[in-house]
Every structure is written in structure tokens, then in C-alpha cells.
């Protein structure tokens, strides 16, 4: 799943694909690199991100979805029912939902749904994430939401531990270490580690550098965590660097 953020403020690529033309060009590039799905998003969910109103989010994403949907499977990364509905009308067939609450919309529209775990909201989620047992709590939450969606008639339900969403680096690492706990549920698992903060922090620790490794230097960490995720049974990774992830996936599959 290739990430296409049509936003001015996403943490790693904000502003690069903010207009229709550059976003569609980037989408086509990811298709050429081997993406199975292009995930179009018009609102950043990075910690502390500014909320976007519905009209603005629709303006950002709809043309992009429409332009790409004939050539690749498109998912819509949104927490707004109206944006999900309009994107599906424009050709999207998967709702990528970091709020894990839009299953009624997916059921109504007859499309797939990604349930991602988040503790809190993007505005506050990184202030003091707290769990008793992060792996069990995330697994239980996702199992409950997935079962609700299936009962409502959604036939394609993905589960995603929500790396970086209300989680410390230690929480992220525990979830990755025990990814098999999610895989054993039998539902397809999606993992999004690409370029995330914990990778920068981890590499700081190993290099003894003063600052976390910046976003543009997290490719190797992103690929390593994708390989790890596939090896433990994840079925899809959500990435910015599609070519590297596709190559890694082919090697793991072989
Ligand atoms: N991570 C981000 C956004 N959407 N969706 C799923 N299913 N899983 C994730 O891990 C996930 C996600 C955050 O990354 P990004 O889109 O690159 O940044 P931003 O939220 O700043 O646009």
C-alpha cells in the first residue's frame, strides 16, 4: 500500500503532493513501482496535526481518487463518513480508517475496511500513552471492532496495530515483536511503520547521535521493519518508498 498524502502538513511528505497534478503523478509512479493499493489521504494524523474541514478534505482527495481508480486499487485514508462515501463514489474500494469507527459506512457501501488501533486522538495521543499489556489490549480492541464489522456485513476487514498512534517506542516495538498475536486471529494484518518517529529514535540510540535520525534517512529502518512484519505474517505494509518495499516483499515471499 503506497502512501499518497494530499496534504500540506504530513510528517514526511507534507506539501509535496498537495496539488492534483503532482499527487496523480506520484500515484502513477507508485503504480509503476509495484503498489497494489494507493492510499489517498487529505488530512494528516500526525501527532498534533490540525483538523481539516470536510469540504477542504473532499477538495484535496476526490480528483486524485478519480484519476487513479481506473489504474489501481485506491483506498481512502479518512475518519469522515462523508469523505469515505464520496471517495467510494469516485472509485475507492477500501476505507482506511485510523479511528476504527467507519465500519457501518463500509457495510453500507459494500467495500473493504481497515480497522486501525489508536489510543486517544492525534491531538493528544503522544502525551502519555499508557497500557497494562499493549499487545493484548490492541489485539482485543481490533478483534472486537472486526467482529462488529463482520456482523454488519463487511466482507473484507483488515486489522492494523496503529504504530505510533498513542504509543511509545517501547509500545511500538512490543507490537511488532508480537505481531503474530494479531496474525493468529486469521484476519489480514496491515502494518504502517514507514519513516515513523520510533525508527529515528531507535537509530539514534544505536548510533549514539544527539538527534533522532531525520525522516529522509529512515529508509533502511522502514524496509527492515517491513521485512520483519512480512516474516511474522503481515499481509500488507503501508509505505512511502514503494519500490524498496516491493523488492523486500518479493525476497521475503521467495
Ligand atoms: N499511519 C499514518 C496514516 N494512516 N493508516 C493505517 N492503516 N496505518 C498507519 O500506520 C497509518 C495510517 C501516518 O502516516 P502518514 O500518512 O505518512 O502521515 P500523516 O498522518 O502525517 O499524513
Coordinates of N, CA, C and O in Angstrom, one line a residue, residues 43-49 51 77-80 96-102 113-127 129-131 134 137-142 145 159-168 171-172 175 182 196:
X43 N -6.0 14.4 5.1 CA -5.9 15.0 6.5 C -4.8 14.3 7.2 O -4.8 13.1 7.4
X44 N -3.8 15.1 7.7 CA -2.7 14.4 8.4 C -3.2 13.9 9.7 O -4.0 14.6 10.4
X45 N -2.7 12.8 10.2 CA -3.0 12.3 11.5 C -1.8 12.2 12.4 O -1.7 11.5 13.4
X46 N -0.7 13.0 12.0 CA 0.5 13.0 12.8 C 0.1 13.7 14.1 O -0.8 14.5 14.2
X47 N 1.0 13.4 15.2 CA 0.7 14.0 16.5 C 0.5 15.5 16.4 O 1.4 16.2 15.8
X48 N -0.6 16.0 16.9 CA -0.8 17.5 17.0 C -1.3 18.1 15.7 O -1.4 19.3 15.6
X49 N -1.6 17.3 14.7 CA -1.9 17.8 13.3 C -3.2 18.6 13.5 O -4.1 18.4 14.3
X51 N -6.9 19.8 12.4 CA -8.0 19.1 11.7 C -8.4 19.9 10.5 O -8.3 21.1 10.4
X77 N -7.9 7.2 3.0 CA -7.5 7.3 4.4 C -8.3 8.5 5.0 O -7.9 9.7 4.8
X78 N -9.3 8.2 5.7 CA -10.2 9.2 6.3 C -10.9 8.7 7.5 O -11.0 7.5 7.7
X79 N -11.3 9.7 8.4 CA -12.2 9.3 9.5 C -13.5 9.9 9.4 O -14.4 9.8 10.3
X80 N -13.8 10.5 8.2 CA -15.1 11.2 8.0 C -16.0 10.4 7.1 O -15.6 10.1 5.9
X96 N -9.6 3.2 4.7 CA -8.6 3.1 5.7 C -8.9 4.0 6.8 O -8.7 5.2 6.7
X97 N -9.2 3.5 7.9 CA -9.9 4.2 9.0 C -9.1 4.2 10.3 O -9.2 3.2 11.0
X98 N -8.3 5.2 10.5 CA -7.5 5.2 11.8 C -8.3 5.4 13.0 O -7.8 5.2 14.1
X99 N -9.6 5.7 12.9 CA -10.5 5.8 14.1 C -11.2 4.5 14.3 O -11.9 4.3 15.4
X100 N -11.1 3.5 13.4 CA -11.7 2.2 13.6 C -13.2 2.3 13.9 O -13.8 1.5 14.7
X101 N -13.9 3.3 13.3 CA -15.3 3.5 13.6 C -16.2 3.5 12.4 O -17.4 3.7 12.5
X102 N -15.6 3.5 11.2 CA -16.5 3.6 10.0 C -17.0 2.4 9.4 O -17.4 2.3 8.2
X113 N -12.5 -2.6 4.5 CA -12.4 -1.7 5.7 C -11.1 -2.0 6.4 O -10.9 -3.2 6.7
X114 N -10.3 -1.0 6.8 CA -9.1 -1.2 7.6 C -9.4 -0.7 9.0 O -9.7 0.5 9.1
X115 N -9.3 -1.5 10.0 CA -9.5 -1.0 11.4 C -8.1 -0.8 12.0 O -7.4 -1.8 12.1
X116 N -7.8 0.4 12.3 CA -6.5 0.7 13.0 C -6.7 1.0 14.4 O -7.7 1.7 14.8
X117 N -5.8 0.6 15.3 CA -5.9 0.9 16.7 C -5.2 2.3 17.0 O -4.1 2.5 16.5
X118 N -5.9 3.1 17.8 CA -5.3 4.3 18.2 C -5.7 4.6 19.7 O -6.8 4.3 20.0
X119 N -4.8 5.0 20.5 CA -5.2 5.4 21.9 C -5.3 6.9 21.9 O -4.3 7.6 21.6
X120 N -6.5 7.4 22.2 CA -6.7 8.9 22.2 C -6.9 9.4 20.8 O -7.4 8.7 19.9
X121 N -6.6 10.7 20.6 CA -6.8 11.3 19.2 C -5.4 11.9 18.8 O -4.5 12.1 19.7
X122 N -5.3 12.2 17.5 CA -4.0 12.7 17.1 C -3.5 14.0 17.9 O -2.3 14.2 18.1
X123 N -4.5 14.8 18.3 CA -4.1 16.0 19.1 C -3.3 15.7 20.3 O -2.4 16.4 20.7
X124 N -3.7 14.6 21.0 CA -3.1 14.3 22.3 C -2.4 13.0 22.5 O -1.9 12.7 23.6
X125 N -2.5 12.1 21.5 CA -2.2 10.7 21.7 C -0.7 10.4 22.1 O -0.5 9.4 22.7
X126 N 0.2 11.4 21.8 CA 1.6 11.1 22.2 C 2.0 11.7 23.6 O 3.1 11.6 24.0
X127 N 1.0 12.3 24.3 CA 1.3 13.0 25.5 C 1.7 12.0 26.6 O 2.7 12.2 27.3
X129 N 1.0 7.9 26.5 CA 0.4 6.7 26.2 C 0.6 5.7 27.3 O 1.7 5.5 27.8
X130 N -0.5 5.0 27.7 CA -0.4 4.1 28.9 C -1.1 2.8 28.6 O -2.3 2.9 28.1
X131 N -0.5 1.7 28.8 CA -1.2 0.4 28.7 C -0.8 -0.5 29.8 O 0.3 -0.4 30.4
X134 N 0.2 -3.9 26.2 CA -0.2 -3.2 25.0 C -0.6 -4.2 23.9 O -1.6 -4.0 23.1
X137 N -4.1 -5.6 24.7 CA -5.2 -4.6 24.6 C -5.5 -4.2 23.2 O -6.6 -4.1 22.8
X138 N -4.4 -4.1 22.4 CA -4.6 -3.8 20.9 C -5.3 -5.0 20.2 O -6.2 -4.8 19.5
X139 N -4.8 -6.2 20.5 CA -5.5 -7.4 19.9 C -6.9 -7.5 20.3 O -7.8 -7.7 19.4
X140 N -7.3 -7.2 21.5 CA -8.7 -7.3 21.9 C -9.5 -6.2 21.3 O -10.6 -6.5 20.8
X141 N -9.0 -5.0 21.2 CA -9.7 -3.9 20.6 C -10.0 -4.2 19.1 O -11.1 -4.1 18.6
X142 N -9.0 -4.7 18.4 CA -9.1 -5.0 17.0 C -10.1 -6.1 16.7 O -10.9 -6.1 15.8
X145 N -13.7 -4.8 17.2 CA -14.1 -3.9 16.1 C -14.3 -4.8 14.8 O -15.3 -4.6 14.0
X159 N -6.8 -5.6 9.9 CA -6.5 -5.1 11.2 C -5.1 -4.5 11.2 O -4.2 -5.1 10.5
X160 N -4.9 -3.4 11.9 CA -3.7 -2.7 11.9 C -3.4 -2.2 13.3 O -4.2 -1.5 13.9
X161 N -2.2 -2.5 13.9 CA -1.9 -2.1 15.2 C -1.7 -0.6 15.5 O -1.6 -0.2 16.6
X162 N -1.6 0.1 14.4 CA -1.5 1.6 14.6 C -0.2 2.0 15.2 O -0.2 2.7 16.2
X163 N 0.9 1.7 14.5 CA 2.2 2.0 15.0 C 2.3 3.6 15.1 O 2.0 4.3 14.1
X164 N 2.7 4.0 16.3 CA 2.9 5.5 16.5 C 1.6 6.2 16.9 O 1.7 7.4 17.2
X165 N 0.5 5.5 17.0 CA -0.8 6.2 17.3 C -1.1 6.0 18.8 O -1.8 5.1 19.2
X166 N -0.6 6.9 19.7 CA -0.8 6.7 21.1 C 0.1 5.6 21.6 O -0.3 4.7 22.4
X167 N 1.3 5.6 21.2 CA 2.3 4.5 21.6 C 3.7 5.1 21.7 O 4.1 5.9 20.9
X168 N 4.4 4.7 22.8 CA 5.8 5.0 22.9 C 6.6 4.1 22.0 O 6.1 3.1 21.4
X171 N 6.2 0.6 23.2 CA 4.9 0.0 22.8 C 5.0 -0.5 21.3 O 4.5 -1.5 21.0
X172 N 5.5 0.4 20.4 CA 5.6 0.0 19.0 C 6.4 -1.2 18.8 O 6.1 -2.1 18.1
X175 N 4.5 -4.3 19.9 CA 3.5 -4.8 19.0 C 4.2 -5.4 17.8 O 3.7 -6.4 17.3
X182 N -1.6 -10.8 16.4 CA -2.7 -10.3 15.5 C -2.9 -11.3 14.4 O -4.0 -11.5 14.0
X196 N 8.5 6.3 10.4 CA 8.0 6.9 11.6 C 9.0 7.2 12.6 O 10.2 6.7 12.6

